[in-house]
């Protein structure tokens, strides 16, 4: 029989905890160790447990601190534990800090898979799950750091060329639709404002999702803003 992996969840949202637990309980490859709703609860659990957690599924924004502290504690006490971050934070600072703390994967909550258990099993098989939006930000950070290193100034023209290509990424209509999404309009409202059918609006959104390599409204707005295709919302 293949080994079963124990999962500890650190998440302050009760609905998210229930969602994760249900997914883990359905998987024959995983078993549920428990959950914590605060950093202190998680640290107490890690300090007292006799069971080594194979996976730490952790949010970063906790009511009494940051999930980064839980990641550090978990990997310090249990070097074989693999943390997977599931968070609303998508900035490179939090992503890189999580990786430095010991995280093996980083999933944005808006792009969380329906079957988180399968993602965990794939991670234990050697994968490093990461949301497309997160991956792009990490790559962008890497490019900026590389460009800042003496002797790599030649990377700058390529970066400029990439930026110019990004600016022409979306069609005029896709840009209009995305701008309205960023302002909070619904599909039906966009259709009415632009004299389009809801189906046509959905088609434009599907196309721009593909071009931006994202899977949700928030990811699309975030990525387009980062690329300079949108001004910061608000």
mmCIF file of C-alpha atoms in Angstrom:
data_model
loop_
_atom_site.group_PDB
_atom_site.id
_atom_site.type_symbol
_atom_site.label_atom_id
_atom_site.label_comp_id
_atom_site.label_asym_id
_atom_site.label_seq_id
_atom_site.Cartn_x
_atom_site.Cartn_y
_atom_site.Cartn_z
ATOM 1 C CA UNK A 1 0.000 0.000 0.000
ATOM 2 C CA UNK A 2 1.311 3.509 -0.820
ATOM 3 C CA UNK A 3 2.168 5.679 2.137
ATOM 4 C CA UNK A 4 -0.482 8.041 3.495
ATOM 5 C CA UNK A 5 0.547 11.608 4.304
ATOM 6 C CA UNK A 6 -0.588 13.480 7.411
ATOM 7 C CA UNK A 7 -1.894 17.025 6.860
ATOM 8 C CA UNK A 8 -2.084 19.865 9.381
ATOM 9 C CA UNK A 9 -4.063 22.957 8.343
ATOM 10 C CA UNK A 10 -3.428 26.433 9.738
ATOM 11 C CA UNK A 11 -6.251 28.702 8.584
ATOM 12 C CA UNK A 12 -8.388 31.219 10.487
ATOM 13 C CA UNK A 13 -11.404 31.031 8.121
ATOM 14 C CA UNK A 14 -13.704 28.255 9.351
ATOM 15 C CA UNK A 15 -15.233 27.694 5.895
ATOM 16 C CA UNK A 16 -11.805 27.300 4.307
ATOM 17 C CA UNK A 17 -10.785 24.871 7.057
ATOM 18 C CA UNK A 18 -13.899 22.802 6.438
ATOM 19 C CA UNK A 19 -13.232 22.819 2.686
ATOM 20 C CA UNK A 20 -9.644 21.637 3.175
ATOM 21 C CA UNK A 21 -10.662 18.983 5.697
ATOM 22 C CA UNK A 22 -13.337 17.556 3.390
ATOM 23 C CA UNK A 23 -10.853 17.325 0.525
ATOM 24 C CA UNK A 24 -8.189 15.654 2.670
ATOM 25 C CA UNK A 25 -10.678 13.203 4.204
ATOM 26 C CA UNK A 26 -11.805 12.083 0.729
ATOM 27 C CA UNK A 27 -8.266 11.230 -0.386
ATOM 28 C CA UNK A 28 -7.002 7.664 0.203
ATOM 29 C CA UNK A 29 -3.430 9.049 0.141
ATOM 30 C CA UNK A 30 -3.911 11.557 2.972
ATOM 31 C CA UNK A 31 -5.136 11.657 6.545
ATOM 32 C CA UNK A 32 -6.289 14.604 8.629
ATOM 33 C CA UNK A 33 -4.132 15.556 11.604
ATOM 34 C CA UNK A 34 -6.110 18.589 12.678
ATOM 35 C CA UNK A 35 -6.325 22.333 12.232
ATOM 36 C CA UNK A 36 -5.430 25.556 13.988
ATOM 37 C CA UNK A 37 -7.061 28.951 13.650
ATOM 38 C CA UNK A 38 -4.237 31.062 15.082
ATOM 39 C CA UNK A 39 -0.452 31.135 15.074
ATOM 40 C CA UNK A 40 -0.400 30.344 18.806
ATOM 41 C CA UNK A 41 -2.659 27.302 18.367
ATOM 42 C CA UNK A 42 -0.453 26.015 15.554
ATOM 43 C CA UNK A 43 2.738 26.504 17.547
ATOM 44 C CA UNK A 44 1.226 24.746 20.553
ATOM 45 C CA UNK A 45 0.147 21.830 18.362
ATOM 46 C CA UNK A 46 3.615 21.515 16.820
ATOM 47 C CA UNK A 47 5.281 21.671 20.240
ATOM 48 C CA UNK A 48 3.044 18.975 21.744
ATOM 49 C CA UNK A 49 2.499 16.526 18.882
ATOM 50 C CA UNK A 50 4.067 13.107 18.726
ATOM 51 C CA UNK A 51 2.923 12.729 15.118
ATOM 52 C CA UNK A 52 5.174 14.185 12.438
ATOM 53 C CA UNK A 53 3.125 16.301 9.987
ATOM 54 C CA UNK A 54 4.042 15.468 6.408
ATOM 55 C CA UNK A 55 2.252 18.529 5.026
ATOM 56 C CA UNK A 56 1.510 21.936 6.510
ATOM 57 C CA UNK A 57 -1.274 23.703 4.626
ATOM 58 C CA UNK A 58 -0.980 27.272 5.857
ATOM 59 C CA UNK A 59 -2.442 30.728 5.343
ATOM 60 C CA UNK A 60 -0.204 33.750 5.913
ATOM 61 C CA UNK A 61 -2.677 36.301 7.253
ATOM 62 C CA UNK A 62 -3.563 35.110 10.750
ATOM 63 C CA UNK A 63 -5.331 37.114 13.481
ATOM 64 C CA UNK A 64 -2.356 36.947 15.845
ATOM 65 C CA UNK A 65 0.564 37.086 13.443
ATOM 66 C CA UNK A 66 1.859 35.533 10.258
ATOM 67 C CA UNK A 67 1.859 31.992 8.956
ATOM 68 C CA UNK A 68 5.544 32.459 8.159
ATOM 69 C CA UNK A 69 6.324 31.861 11.835
ATOM 70 C CA UNK A 70 4.395 28.593 11.735
ATOM 71 C CA UNK A 71 6.303 27.492 8.620
ATOM 72 C CA UNK A 72 9.635 28.224 10.313
ATOM 73 C CA UNK A 73 8.627 26.339 13.466
ATOM 74 C CA UNK A 74 7.325 23.347 11.498
ATOM 75 C CA UNK A 75 10.390 22.842 9.294
ATOM 76 C CA UNK A 76 12.760 23.471 12.216
ATOM 77 C CA UNK A 77 11.197 20.736 14.318
ATOM 78 C CA UNK A 78 10.183 18.423 11.464
ATOM 79 C CA UNK A 79 12.629 18.781 8.537
ATOM 80 C CA UNK A 80 10.545 16.360 6.456
ATOM 81 C CA UNK A 81 7.422 18.535 6.705
ATOM 82 C CA UNK A 82 6.530 20.278 3.446
ATOM 83 C CA UNK A 83 4.582 23.551 3.822
ATOM 84 C CA UNK A 84 2.106 24.620 1.141
ATOM 85 C CA UNK A 85 0.912 28.237 1.376
ATOM 86 C CA UNK A 86 -2.673 29.068 0.352
ATOM 87 C CA UNK A 87 -3.087 32.824 0.711
ATOM 88 C CA UNK A 88 -4.755 35.938 -0.667
ATOM 89 C CA UNK A 89 -1.347 37.616 -0.667
ATOM 90 C CA UNK A 90 0.307 37.513 -4.081
ATOM 91 C CA UNK A 91 3.128 40.043 -3.756
ATOM 92 C CA UNK A 92 6.688 38.879 -4.313
ATOM 93 C CA UNK A 93 7.723 39.894 -0.790
ATOM 94 C CA UNK A 94 5.397 37.358 0.828
ATOM 95 C CA UNK A 95 6.087 34.724 -1.827
ATOM 96 C CA UNK A 96 9.861 34.939 -1.471
ATOM 97 C CA UNK A 97 9.632 35.130 2.331
ATOM 98 C CA UNK A 98 7.535 31.943 2.308
ATOM 99 C CA UNK A 99 10.031 30.130 0.103
ATOM 100 C CA UNK A 100 12.899 31.281 2.306
ATOM 101 C CA UNK A 101 11.005 30.065 5.381
ATOM 102 C CA UNK A 102 10.629 26.607 3.810
ATOM 103 C CA UNK A 103 7.450 26.592 1.712
ATOM 104 C CA UNK A 104 7.444 24.109 -1.159
ATOM 105 C CA UNK A 105 4.428 25.591 -2.963
ATOM 106 C CA UNK A 106 2.376 28.783 -3.043
ATOM 107 C CA UNK A 107 -1.239 28.955 -4.226
ATOM 108 C CA UNK A 108 -3.313 32.124 -4.446
ATOM 109 C CA UNK A 109 -6.691 31.632 -2.765
ATOM 110 C CA UNK A 110 -8.569 32.951 -5.790
ATOM 111 C CA UNK A 111 -6.946 30.210 -7.869
ATOM 112 C CA UNK A 112 -7.126 27.393 -5.324
ATOM 113 C CA UNK A 113 -8.005 24.058 -6.965
ATOM 114 C CA UNK A 114 -11.285 22.334 -6.163
ATOM 115 C CA UNK A 115 -9.336 19.229 -5.123
ATOM 116 C CA UNK A 116 -6.601 20.549 -2.866
ATOM 117 C CA UNK A 117 -5.855 16.960 -1.836
ATOM 118 C CA UNK A 118 -4.674 16.099 -5.337
ATOM 119 C CA UNK A 119 -2.366 19.120 -5.277
ATOM 120 C CA UNK A 120 -0.920 17.921 -1.977
ATOM 121 C CA UNK A 121 -0.373 14.393 -3.310
ATOM 122 C CA UNK A 122 1.379 15.794 -6.387
ATOM 123 C CA UNK A 123 3.562 17.953 -4.138
ATOM 124 C CA UNK A 124 4.580 14.913 -2.095
ATOM 125 C CA UNK A 125 5.484 13.228 -5.388
ATOM 126 C CA UNK A 126 7.951 16.015 -6.147
ATOM 127 C CA UNK A 127 5.913 18.868 -7.644
ATOM 128 C CA UNK A 128 6.115 22.460 -6.445
ATOM 129 C CA UNK A 129 2.589 23.823 -6.981
ATOM 130 C CA UNK A 130 2.426 27.542 -7.679
ATOM 131 C CA UNK A 131 -0.345 29.712 -9.122
ATOM 132 C CA UNK A 132 0.440 31.223 -12.558
ATOM 133 C CA UNK A 133 0.106 34.766 -11.213
ATOM 134 C CA UNK A 134 2.524 33.950 -8.394
ATOM 135 C CA UNK A 135 4.998 32.331 -10.779
ATOM 136 C CA UNK A 136 5.023 35.391 -13.011
ATOM 137 C CA UNK A 137 5.710 37.676 -10.072
ATOM 138 C CA UNK A 138 8.574 35.507 -8.849
ATOM 139 C CA UNK A 139 10.072 35.414 -12.345
ATOM 140 C CA UNK A 140 9.715 39.183 -12.636
ATOM 141 C CA UNK A 141 11.469 39.612 -9.293
ATOM 142 C CA UNK A 142 14.231 37.265 -10.429
ATOM 143 C CA UNK A 143 14.683 39.239 -13.653
ATOM 144 C CA UNK A 144 14.868 42.526 -11.766
ATOM 145 C CA UNK A 145 17.459 41.113 -9.366
ATOM 146 C CA UNK A 146 19.445 39.685 -12.263
ATOM 147 C CA UNK A 147 19.400 43.029 -14.053
ATOM 148 C CA UNK A 148 20.746 44.706 -10.919
ATOM 149 C CA UNK A 149 23.779 42.410 -10.737
ATOM 150 C CA UNK A 150 26.944 43.928 -12.286
ATOM 151 C CA UNK A 151 27.819 42.304 -15.576
ATOM 152 C CA UNK A 152 24.205 41.454 -16.450
ATOM 153 C CA UNK A 153 23.238 44.849 -17.811
ATOM 154 C CA UNK A 154 22.583 43.183 -21.140
ATOM 155 C CA UNK A 155 19.365 41.826 -19.666
ATOM 156 C CA UNK A 156 17.808 45.289 -19.556
ATOM 157 C CA UNK A 157 16.996 45.629 -23.295
ATOM 158 C CA UNK A 158 15.238 42.254 -23.224
ATOM 159 C CA UNK A 159 13.198 43.436 -20.254
ATOM 160 C CA UNK A 160 12.245 46.586 -22.164
ATOM 161 C CA UNK A 161 11.226 44.514 -25.163
ATOM 162 C CA UNK A 162 9.084 42.356 -22.910
ATOM 163 C CA UNK A 163 7.365 45.400 -21.453
ATOM 164 C CA UNK A 164 6.580 46.725 -24.912
ATOM 165 C CA UNK A 165 5.129 43.365 -25.918
ATOM 166 C CA UNK A 166 3.041 43.299 -22.728
ATOM 167 C CA UNK A 167 1.500 46.681 -23.499
ATOM 168 C CA UNK A 168 0.096 45.337 -26.773
ATOM 169 C CA UNK A 169 -1.052 42.079 -25.213
ATOM 170 C CA UNK A 170 -4.787 42.825 -25.045
ATOM 171 C CA UNK A 171 -7.127 44.014 -27.762
ATOM 172 C CA UNK A 172 -8.930 47.335 -27.285
ATOM 173 C CA UNK A 173 -12.180 45.551 -26.392
ATOM 174 C CA UNK A 174 -10.453 43.189 -23.955
ATOM 175 C CA UNK A 175 -8.826 46.177 -22.298
ATOM 176 C CA UNK A 176 -12.228 47.917 -21.971
ATOM 177 C CA UNK A 177 -13.746 44.809 -20.409
ATOM 178 C CA UNK A 178 -10.840 44.372 -18.017
ATOM 179 C CA UNK A 179 -11.017 48.021 -16.970
ATOM 180 C CA UNK A 180 -14.696 47.584 -16.072
ATOM 181 C CA UNK A 181 -13.931 44.358 -14.188
ATOM 182 C CA UNK A 182 -11.320 46.267 -12.186
ATOM 183 C CA UNK A 183 -13.975 48.857 -11.323
ATOM 184 C CA UNK A 184 -16.260 46.128 -9.947
ATOM 185 C CA UNK A 185 -18.843 45.832 -12.727
ATOM 186 C CA UNK A 186 -20.575 42.477 -13.244
ATOM 187 C CA UNK A 187 -20.677 40.631 -16.569
ATOM 188 C CA UNK A 188 -24.288 41.742 -17.117
ATOM 189 C CA UNK A 189 -23.453 45.373 -16.356
ATOM 190 C CA UNK A 190 -20.490 45.310 -18.737
ATOM 191 C CA UNK A 191 -22.674 43.802 -21.448
ATOM 192 C CA UNK A 192 -25.275 46.548 -20.985
ATOM 193 C CA UNK A 193 -22.707 49.363 -20.929
ATOM 194 C CA UNK A 194 -20.944 48.142 -24.075
ATOM 195 C CA UNK A 195 -23.997 46.944 -25.982
ATOM 196 C CA UNK A 196 -22.760 43.356 -26.002
ATOM 197 C CA UNK A 197 -24.257 40.016 -25.073
ATOM 198 C CA UNK A 198 -23.170 38.434 -21.786
ATOM 199 C CA UNK A 199 -21.767 35.546 -23.829
ATOM 200 C CA UNK A 200 -19.551 37.945 -25.788
ATOM 201 C CA UNK A 201 -18.309 39.540 -22.574
ATOM 202 C CA UNK A 202 -17.505 36.088 -21.185
ATOM 203 C CA UNK A 203 -15.606 35.268 -24.391
ATOM 204 C CA UNK A 204 -13.509 38.430 -24.047
ATOM 205 C CA UNK A 205 -12.792 37.562 -20.426
ATOM 206 C CA UNK A 206 -11.802 34.008 -21.330
ATOM 207 C CA UNK A 207 -9.429 35.347 -23.984
ATOM 208 C CA UNK A 208 -7.778 37.887 -21.695
ATOM 209 C CA UNK A 209 -7.424 35.248 -18.952
ATOM 210 C CA UNK A 210 -5.513 33.123 -21.449
ATOM 211 C CA UNK A 211 -3.272 36.000 -22.528
ATOM 212 C CA UNK A 212 -2.468 36.952 -18.937
ATOM 213 C CA UNK A 213 -2.111 33.307 -17.806
ATOM 214 C CA UNK A 214 -4.584 33.800 -14.945
ATOM 215 C CA UNK A 215 -7.741 32.074 -13.714
ATOM 216 C CA UNK A 216 -9.797 34.680 -11.870
ATOM 217 C CA UNK A 217 -10.900 38.321 -11.948
ATOM 218 C CA UNK A 218 -8.582 39.340 -9.125
ATOM 219 C CA UNK A 219 -5.602 37.634 -10.765
ATOM 220 C CA UNK A 220 -6.397 39.331 -14.078
ATOM 221 C CA UNK A 221 -6.592 42.790 -12.486
ATOM 222 C CA UNK A 222 -3.459 42.154 -10.427
ATOM 223 C CA UNK A 223 -1.412 40.899 -13.378
ATOM 224 C CA UNK A 224 -2.627 43.603 -15.781
ATOM 225 C CA UNK A 225 -1.784 46.282 -13.214
ATOM 226 C CA UNK A 226 1.675 44.812 -12.713
ATOM 227 C CA UNK A 227 2.278 44.807 -16.467
ATOM 228 C CA UNK A 228 1.184 48.417 -16.768
ATOM 229 C CA UNK A 229 -1.978 47.562 -18.713
ATOM 230 C CA UNK A 230 -4.139 49.093 -15.975
ATOM 231 C CA UNK A 231 -3.603 51.882 -13.520
ATOM 232 C CA UNK A 232 -3.930 50.836 -9.881
ATOM 233 C CA UNK A 233 -7.645 50.321 -9.068
ATOM 234 C CA UNK A 234 -9.209 53.159 -7.132
#
